[in-house]
């Protein structure tokens, strides 16, 4: 696991394994027919690194549902373009700087890259890197930077704090509540004094939401045959904020239970990702957002990067004080990417999926 060792790094050439897309997958969960692992020789010698670039050894990689939308071969108005065939995949990664061609980074620095090649070694521009605190005595682990302090946490914070604007006593519903985004969204809403209910795919995860993440209640959507009846039971006073992460039948049911002036921040619709758009479930009661003056808003993190400093200041405090914590599903070795990616679409998965590369 982990490719070449330190001796080869010093020589300047390494064997680096990387994942690439060999064929688009318009529907279904991508398989080994679409995602493949290959080994390349990569020069990391001083003459091979351009100015204002760094050679990075990958330590951790985040495995996220949004990557699925880049593998269909169909442009559907999403904010990221399709992956190019036979090119290395890109994700969010944490790595160690091996060599640097600038004064900004030094050998040994631990960095996070929002646009990291899913490869054991890479040469990347300094502009894509940000140093993170790797002090082993800190209460923040490296995987935390890929979950509560990373893209999932920032997504949850924008949706709940910025767009949801919760007030104490608000009734908040989180779908996909045990996933990387949902687990943080629910905890943030609780910190704002809200009553929080989540839905998830197993009884084990229902227990997790209530016992570890402090949800007031939760239900297993695989056991509830009538979503309307379930929401009537859990929200007798209606829904003020719905953090939308699922789409389809669940969104339709929610629209029958929203209160006047409800907010619905939309970060994704995972139940629809593996279907062609012509086969996805429609929503028949959108007129409800007119009569109840509901604000339903999709959002992209790129539009809120000016708030990232506010997010980090608030969330680092929460994490260090133990007010927000993450659950990680850790896979080992870069070779586990395909298995870990498929797990995102399984109802048995819970927590933030990450890979420890070395």
CSV table of C-alpha atoms in Angstrom, one decimal:
chain,number,residue,atom,x,y,z
A,1,UNK,CA,0.0,0.0,0.0
A,2,UNK,CA,1.2,3.5,-0.7
A,3,UNK,CA,3.5,3.0,-3.8
A,4,UNK,CA,7.2,3.9,-3.7
A,5,UNK,CA,9.1,4.5,-0.5
A,6,UNK,CA,11.3,7.3,0.7
A,7,UNK,CA,14.4,6.0,-1.1
A,8,UNK,CA,12.8,6.3,-4.5
A,9,UNK,CA,11.3,9.7,-3.6
A,10,UNK,CA,14.9,10.9,-3.0
A,11,UNK,CA,16.0,9.5,-6.4
A,12,UNK,CA,13.3,11.7,-8.0
A,13,UNK,CA,11.2,9.0,-9.8
A,14,UNK,CA,8.3,7.2,-8.2
A,15,UNK,CA,5.7,4.6,-9.4
A,16,UNK,CA,2.4,6.2,-8.7
A,17,UNK,CA,-1.0,4.5,-8.9
A,18,UNK,CA,-3.9,6.6,-10.0
A,19,UNK,CA,-7.6,6.2,-10.8
A,20,UNK,CA,-9.1,7.2,-14.1
A,21,UNK,CA,-12.4,7.1,-16.0
A,22,UNK,CA,-12.2,4.6,-18.9
A,23,UNK,CA,-15.8,4.9,-20.0
A,24,UNK,CA,-18.8,7.0,-19.0
A,25,UNK,CA,-21.6,5.5,-16.9
A,26,UNK,CA,-24.9,7.2,-17.8
A,27,UNK,CA,-26.9,5.2,-15.3
A,28,UNK,CA,-26.3,2.7,-12.5
A,29,UNK,CA,-23.4,2.6,-10.0
A,30,UNK,CA,-20.0,2.8,-11.9
A,31,UNK,CA,-18.1,-0.5,-11.9
A,32,UNK,CA,-14.6,-1.7,-12.9
A,33,UNK,CA,-15.7,-1.3,-16.5
A,34,UNK,CA,-15.8,2.5,-15.9
A,35,UNK,CA,-13.2,3.2,-13.2
A,36,UNK,CA,-9.7,1.7,-13.5
A,37,UNK,CA,-6.4,1.9,-11.6
A,38,UNK,CA,-3.1,2.2,-13.4
A,39,UNK,CA,0.5,2.7,-12.5
A,40,UNK,CA,2.6,5.5,-14.0
A,41,UNK,CA,6.2,6.6,-13.5
A,42,UNK,CA,6.4,10.2,-12.2
A,43,UNK,CA,9.5,12.3,-12.0
A,44,UNK,CA,9.6,14.4,-8.8
A,45,UNK,CA,13.2,15.7,-9.3
A,46,UNK,CA,13.8,19.4,-8.8
A,47,UNK,CA,14.0,20.0,-12.5
A,48,UNK,CA,10.6,18.3,-13.0
A,49,UNK,CA,8.6,20.7,-10.7
A,50,UNK,CA,7.6,24.1,-12.2
A,51,UNK,CA,7.9,27.2,-10.1
A,52,UNK,CA,5.0,27.8,-7.7
A,53,UNK,CA,4.3,24.1,-7.7
A,54,UNK,CA,4.7,21.3,-5.1
A,55,UNK,CA,5.2,17.6,-5.3
A,56,UNK,CA,2.6,16.0,-2.9
A,57,UNK,CA,2.3,12.4,-1.6
A,58,UNK,CA,-1.4,11.6,-1.0
A,59,UNK,CA,-2.3,10.6,2.6
A,60,UNK,CA,-6.1,10.7,2.6
A,61,UNK,CA,-8.8,11.1,0.0
A,62,UNK,CA,-12.5,12.1,0.4
A,63,UNK,CA,-15.0,9.9,-1.4
A,64,UNK,CA,-18.1,12.1,-2.2
A,65,UNK,CA,-21.4,11.6,-4.0
A,66,UNK,CA,-21.0,14.6,-6.3
A,67,UNK,CA,-18.2,12.8,-8.1
A,68,UNK,CA,-21.0,10.6,-9.6
A,69,UNK,CA,-22.4,13.5,-11.6
A,70,UNK,CA,-19.0,13.9,-13.4
A,71,UNK,CA,-19.1,10.3,-14.7
A,72,UNK,CA,-22.3,10.2,-16.8
A,73,UNK,CA,-20.9,11.7,-20.0
A,74,UNK,CA,-23.9,14.1,-20.1
A,75,UNK,CA,-23.8,17.8,-19.3
A,76,UNK,CA,-26.9,18.5,-17.2
A,77,UNK,CA,-26.3,22.0,-16.0
A,78,UNK,CA,-24.2,21.0,-13.1
A,79,UNK,CA,-21.3,23.2,-12.0
A,80,UNK,CA,-18.5,20.7,-12.5
A,81,UNK,CA,-17.7,19.5,-16.1
A,82,UNK,CA,-17.5,15.8,-16.9
A,83,UNK,CA,-14.3,14.0,-16.2
A,84,UNK,CA,-12.2,13.5,-19.4
A,85,UNK,CA,-11.9,9.9,-20.4
A,86,UNK,CA,-8.5,8.3,-19.6
A,87,UNK,CA,-7.5,11.3,-17.4
A,88,UNK,CA,-6.9,11.0,-13.6
A,89,UNK,CA,-9.9,11.6,-11.4
A,90,UNK,CA,-10.0,14.6,-9.2
A,91,UNK,CA,-11.3,14.8,-5.6
A,92,UNK,CA,-10.5,16.4,-2.2
A,93,UNK,CA,-7.3,15.1,-0.7
A,94,UNK,CA,-4.9,15.6,2.1
A,95,UNK,CA,-1.2,15.1,1.4
A,96,UNK,CA,2.4,15.7,2.5
A,97,UNK,CA,4.6,18.0,0.6
A,98,UNK,CA,7.7,16.2,-0.7
A,99,UNK,CA,9.3,19.0,-2.6
A,100,UNK,CA,8.3,22.6,-3.2
A,101,UNK,CA,9.3,25.3,-5.7
A,102,UNK,CA,8.3,28.2,-3.6
A,103,UNK,CA,8.7,29.7,-0.1
A,104,UNK,CA,5.0,29.2,0.6
A,105,UNK,CA,5.3,25.5,1.3
A,106,UNK,CA,8.1,23.4,2.8
A,107,UNK,CA,8.9,19.7,2.7
A,108,UNK,CA,6.8,17.9,5.3
A,109,UNK,CA,3.9,20.4,5.3
A,110,UNK,CA,0.5,18.7,5.5
A,111,UNK,CA,-1.9,20.3,3.0
A,112,UNK,CA,-5.4,19.9,1.7
A,113,UNK,CA,-6.3,20.2,-2.0
A,114,UNK,CA,-9.9,20.6,-3.1
A,115,UNK,CA,-8.8,19.5,-6.6
A,116,UNK,CA,-6.4,16.7,-5.8
A,117,UNK,CA,-5.6,14.0,-8.4
A,118,UNK,CA,-6.7,10.7,-7.0
A,119,UNK,CA,-3.1,9.5,-7.3
A,120,UNK,CA,-0.5,8.4,-4.8
A,121,UNK,CA,1.8,11.2,-6.0
A,122,UNK,CA,1.2,14.4,-8.0
A,123,UNK,CA,2.7,17.7,-8.9
A,124,UNK,CA,0.2,20.5,-8.3
A,125,UNK,CA,0.1,24.3,-8.3
A,126,UNK,CA,0.5,26.1,-4.9
A,127,UNK,CA,-2.7,28.0,-5.5
A,128,UNK,CA,-4.7,24.7,-5.0
A,129,UNK,CA,-3.1,23.9,-1.6
A,130,UNK,CA,-3.8,25.1,1.9
A,131,UNK,CA,-1.7,24.2,4.9
A,132,UNK,CA,-3.6,22.5,7.8
A,133,UNK,CA,-2.7,21.8,11.4
A,134,UNK,CA,-1.4,18.3,11.8
A,135,UNK,CA,-0.4,18.6,15.5
A,136,UNK,CA,-1.1,15.1,16.9
A,137,UNK,CA,-2.0,16.6,20.3
A,138,UNK,CA,-4.8,18.6,18.6
A,139,UNK,CA,-8.4,17.5,19.1
A,140,UNK,CA,-8.8,17.7,15.3
A,141,UNK,CA,-7.9,14.6,13.2
A,142,UNK,CA,-6.8,14.7,9.6
A,143,UNK,CA,-10.1,13.0,8.5
A,144,UNK,CA,-12.0,15.9,10.2
A,145,UNK,CA,-10.6,18.2,7.6
A,146,UNK,CA,-12.4,16.0,5.0
A,147,UNK,CA,-15.7,15.9,7.0
A,148,UNK,CA,-16.8,18.5,9.5
A,149,UNK,CA,-14.1,21.0,8.6
A,150,UNK,CA,-14.1,20.1,4.9
A,151,UNK,CA,-16.6,20.2,1.9
A,152,UNK,CA,-19.3,18.2,3.8
A,153,UNK,CA,-19.2,20.4,6.8
A,154,UNK,CA,-19.1,23.6,4.7
A,155,UNK,CA,-22.1,22.3,2.7
A,156,UNK,CA,-24.0,21.7,5.9
A,157,UNK,CA,-23.0,25.1,7.3
A,158,UNK,CA,-24.1,27.0,4.2
A,159,UNK,CA,-27.4,25.1,4.0
A,160,UNK,CA,-28.3,25.3,7.7
A,161,UNK,CA,-26.7,28.5,9.0
A,162,UNK,CA,-26.7,30.8,6.0
A,163,UNK,CA,-29.7,29.7,3.9
A,164,UNK,CA,-31.8,28.0,6.5
A,165,UNK,CA,-31.4,30.8,9.1
A,166,UNK,CA,-32.8,28.7,11.9
A,167,UNK,CA,-34.5,30.1,14.9
A,168,UNK,CA,-34.7,28.4,18.3
A,169,UNK,CA,-37.7,26.0,18.3
A,170,UNK,CA,-37.7,25.6,14.4
A,171,UNK,CA,-38.7,22.2,13.1
A,172,UNK,CA,-35.9,21.0,11.0
A,173,UNK,CA,-35.9,17.9,8.8
A,174,UNK,CA,-32.6,16.4,7.4
A,175,UNK,CA,-32.7,13.7,4.7
A,176,UNK,CA,-29.7,11.4,4.2
A,177,UNK,CA,-29.0,12.3,7.8
A,178,UNK,CA,-26.3,9.8,8.5
A,179,UNK,CA,-24.2,10.8,5.5
A,180,UNK,CA,-21.2,13.0,5.5
A,181,UNK,CA,-23.2,16.2,5.1
A,182,UNK,CA,-26.4,15.2,7.0
A,183,UNK,CA,-24.6,14.3,10.2
A,184,UNK,CA,-23.1,17.8,10.4
A,185,UNK,CA,-26.3,19.6,9.3
A,186,UNK,CA,-28.3,18.0,12.1
A,187,UNK,CA,-25.8,18.8,14.8
A,188,UNK,CA,-25.6,22.5,13.6
A,189,UNK,CA,-29.4,22.8,13.7
A,190,UNK,CA,-29.4,21.4,17.3
A,191,UNK,CA,-26.8,23.9,18.3
A,192,UNK,CA,-29.1,26.6,17.0
A,193,UNK,CA,-31.8,25.3,19.4
A,194,UNK,CA,-34.0,23.5,16.8
A,195,UNK,CA,-36.0,20.4,17.0
A,196,UNK,CA,-34.3,18.1,14.5
A,197,UNK,CA,-35.6,14.9,12.8
A,198,UNK,CA,-33.6,12.9,10.3
A,199,UNK,CA,-34.3,10.1,7.9
A,200,UNK,CA,-31.8,7.3,7.0
A,201,UNK,CA,-31.6,3.8,5.5
A,202,UNK,CA,-31.4,1.4,8.5
A,203,UNK,CA,-32.4,0.9,12.1
A,204,UNK,CA,-28.7,1.0,13.1
A,205,UNK,CA,-28.3,4.4,11.6
A,206,UNK,CA,-31.5,5.7,13.3
A,207,UNK,CA,-29.9,4.7,16.6
A,208,UNK,CA,-26.7,6.5,15.5
A,209,UNK,CA,-28.5,9.7,14.8
A,210,UNK,CA,-30.2,9.8,18.1
A,211,UNK,CA,-27.4,8.5,20.4
A,212,UNK,CA,-24.3,10.0,18.8
A,213,UNK,CA,-25.5,13.0,16.8
A,214,UNK,CA,-28.2,14.2,19.2
A,215,UNK,CA,-31.2,14.1,16.8
A,216,UNK,CA,-34.5,14.5,18.6
A,217,UNK,CA,-35.8,11.6,16.5
A,218,UNK,CA,-35.2,9.7,13.3
A,219,UNK,CA,-36.8,7.1,11.0
A,220,UNK,CA,-35.8,4.4,8.6
A,221,UNK,CA,-37.1,5.4,5.1
A,222,UNK,CA,-36.9,1.8,4.0
A,223,UNK,CA,-39.5,0.8,6.6
A,224,UNK,CA,-41.8,3.7,6.1
A,225,UNK,CA,-44.1,2.7,3.1
A,226,UNK,CA,-45.9,6.1,3.3
A,227,UNK,CA,-43.7,9.1,3.5
A,228,UNK,CA,-46.7,11.4,4.0
A,229,UNK,CA,-47.8,9.4,7.0
A,230,UNK,CA,-44.3,9.4,8.4
A,231,UNK,CA,-43.9,13.1,8.2
A,232,UNK,CA,-47.4,13.7,9.7
A,233,UNK,CA,-46.2,11.6,12.7
A,234,UNK,CA,-42.8,13.2,13.1
A,235,UNK,CA,-43.9,16.8,12.2
A,236,UNK,CA,-47.4,17.4,13.6
A,237,UNK,CA,-46.6,21.1,13.6
A,238,UNK,CA,-45.1,21.1,10.1
A,239,UNK,CA,-41.6,21.6,8.7
A,240,UNK,CA,-39.8,25.0,8.9
A,241,UNK,CA,-36.5,24.0,7.3
A,242,UNK,CA,-35.8,20.9,5.1
A,243,UNK,CA,-32.2,20.2,4.2
A,244,UNK,CA,-32.7,18.5,0.8
A,245,UNK,CA,-30.2,15.9,0.0
A,246,UNK,CA,-32.4,13.2,-1.6
A,247,UNK,CA,-35.0,14.4,-4.0
A,248,UNK,CA,-37.7,12.2,-5.6
A,249,UNK,CA,-40.6,10.9,-3.5
A,250,UNK,CA,-39.2,12.3,-0.3
A,251,UNK,CA,-39.2,15.9,-1.7
A,252,UNK,CA,-42.7,15.5,-2.9
A,253,UNK,CA,-43.9,14.3,0.6
A,254,UNK,CA,-42.0,17.2,2.3
A,255,UNK,CA,-43.9,19.8,0.2
A,256,UNK,CA,-47.1,18.5,1.7
A,257,UNK,CA,-45.9,19.3,5.2
A,258,UNK,CA,-43.9,22.6,5.0
A,259,UNK,CA,-45.1,25.6,6.9
A,260,UNK,CA,-45.7,29.0,5.5
A,261,UNK,CA,-42.3,30.7,4.8
A,262,UNK,CA,-40.4,27.4,5.0
A,263,UNK,CA,-36.8,27.3,3.7
A,264,UNK,CA,-35.5,24.4,1.6
A,265,UNK,CA,-31.8,24.6,0.9
A,266,UNK,CA,-30.9,22.1,-1.8
A,267,UNK,CA,-27.4,20.6,-1.9
A,268,UNK,CA,-28.1,17.5,-3.9
A,269,UNK,CA,-30.5,14.7,-4.7
A,270,UNK,CA,-28.6,11.4,-4.2
A,271,UNK,CA,-31.6,9.2,-4.9
A,272,UNK,CA,-31.5,10.4,-8.5
A,273,UNK,CA,-27.8,10.3,-9.3
A,274,UNK,CA,-27.7,6.9,-10.9
A,275,UNK,CA,-30.7,7.4,-13.2
A,276,UNK,CA,-30.9,9.1,-16.5
A,277,UNK,CA,-32.8,12.4,-16.2
A,278,UNK,CA,-35.7,11.0,-18.2
A,279,UNK,CA,-36.1,8.2,-15.7
A,280,UNK,CA,-35.9,10.3,-12.5
A,281,UNK,CA,-39.0,10.8,-10.3
A,282,UNK,CA,-40.9,14.0,-10.8
A,283,UNK,CA,-42.5,16.2,-8.1
A,284,UNK,CA,-46.2,16.8,-8.7
A,285,UNK,CA,-46.9,19.3,-6.0
A,286,UNK,CA,-44.5,22.1,-6.6
A,287,UNK,CA,-47.4,24.5,-6.5
A,288,UNK,CA,-47.2,24.2,-2.7
A,289,UNK,CA,-44.2,26.5,-2.7
A,290,UNK,CA,-46.4,29.3,-4.1
A,291,UNK,CA,-49.3,29.0,-1.7
A,292,UNK,CA,-47.0,28.7,1.3
A,293,UNK,CA,-44.4,31.1,0.0
A,294,UNK,CA,-41.6,28.6,0.4
A,295,UNK,CA,-38.0,29.5,-0.4
A,296,UNK,CA,-36.4,26.6,-2.1
A,297,UNK,CA,-32.8,27.4,-3.1
A,298,UNK,CA,-30.1,25.3,-4.7
A,299,UNK,CA,-26.5,26.4,-3.8
A,300,UNK,CA,-22.9,25.9,-4.9
A,301,UNK,CA,-20.1,26.1,-2.4
A,302,UNK,CA,-18.1,28.2,-4.9
A,303,UNK,CA,-20.6,31.0,-4.4
A,304,UNK,CA,-19.9,31.1,-0.7
A,305,UNK,CA,-16.1,30.8,-0.5
A,306,UNK,CA,-16.1,34.4,0.9
A,307,UNK,CA,-17.7,32.9,4.0
A,308,UNK,CA,-15.2,30.0,4.4
A,309,UNK,CA,-13.2,31.9,7.1
A,310,UNK,CA,-16.4,32.4,9.1
A,311,UNK,CA,-17.2,28.7,8.7
A,312,UNK,CA,-13.8,27.6,9.9
A,313,UNK,CA,-13.8,30.0,12.9
A,314,UNK,CA,-17.1,28.7,14.1
A,315,UNK,CA,-16.6,25.0,13.3
A,316,UNK,CA,-13.1,24.6,14.7
A,317,UNK,CA,-14.4,25.9,18.0
A,318,UNK,CA,-17.3,23.4,17.9
A,319,UNK,CA,-15.0,20.5,17.0
A,320,UNK,CA,-12.4,21.3,19.7
A,321,UNK,CA,-15.2,21.7,22.3
A,322,UNK,CA,-16.8,18.4,21.3
A,323,UNK,CA,-20.0,20.0,20.3
A,324,UNK,CA,-19.7,18.6,16.7
A,325,UNK,CA,-18.1,15.4,15.8
A,326,UNK,CA,-17.8,13.2,12.8
A,327,UNK,CA,-18.1,9.5,12.1
A,328,UNK,CA,-15.7,8.2,9.4
A,329,UNK,CA,-16.0,5.1,7.3
A,330,UNK,CA,-12.3,4.5,6.6
A,331,UNK,CA,-11.1,2.3,3.7
A,332,UNK,CA,-7.4,1.5,3.4
A,333,UNK,CA,-5.2,1.9,0.3
A,334,UNK,CA,-5.9,3.8,-2.9
A,335,UNK,CA,-6.9,0.5,-4.5
A,336,UNK,CA,-10.1,0.6,-2.4
A,337,UNK,CA,-11.5,3.7,-4.3
A,338,UNK,CA,-14.0,1.7,-6.4
A,339,UNK,CA,-15.4,-0.2,-3.4
A,340,UNK,CA,-15.6,2.9,-1.3
A,341,UNK,CA,-17.3,4.9,-4.0
A,342,UNK,CA,-20.0,2.2,-4.5
A,343,UNK,CA,-20.6,2.2,-0.8
A,344,UNK,CA,-22.0,5.7,-1.0
A,345,UNK,CA,-25.1,4.4,-2.7
A,346,UNK,CA,-25.7,1.7,-0.2
A,347,UNK,CA,-28.3,2.2,2.6
A,348,UNK,CA,-25.9,0.4,5.0
A,349,UNK,CA,-23.3,3.1,4.7
A,350,UNK,CA,-23.0,5.7,7.4
A,351,UNK,CA,-20.7,8.6,8.1
A,352,UNK,CA,-18.1,10.3,5.9
A,353,UNK,CA,-16.4,7.9,3.5
A,354,UNK,CA,-12.6,8.4,3.3
A,355,UNK,CA,-9.6,6.5,2.2
A,356,UNK,CA,-6.3,6.3,4.1
A,357,UNK,CA,-3.9,6.0,1.3
A,358,UNK,CA,-0.8,5.4,3.5
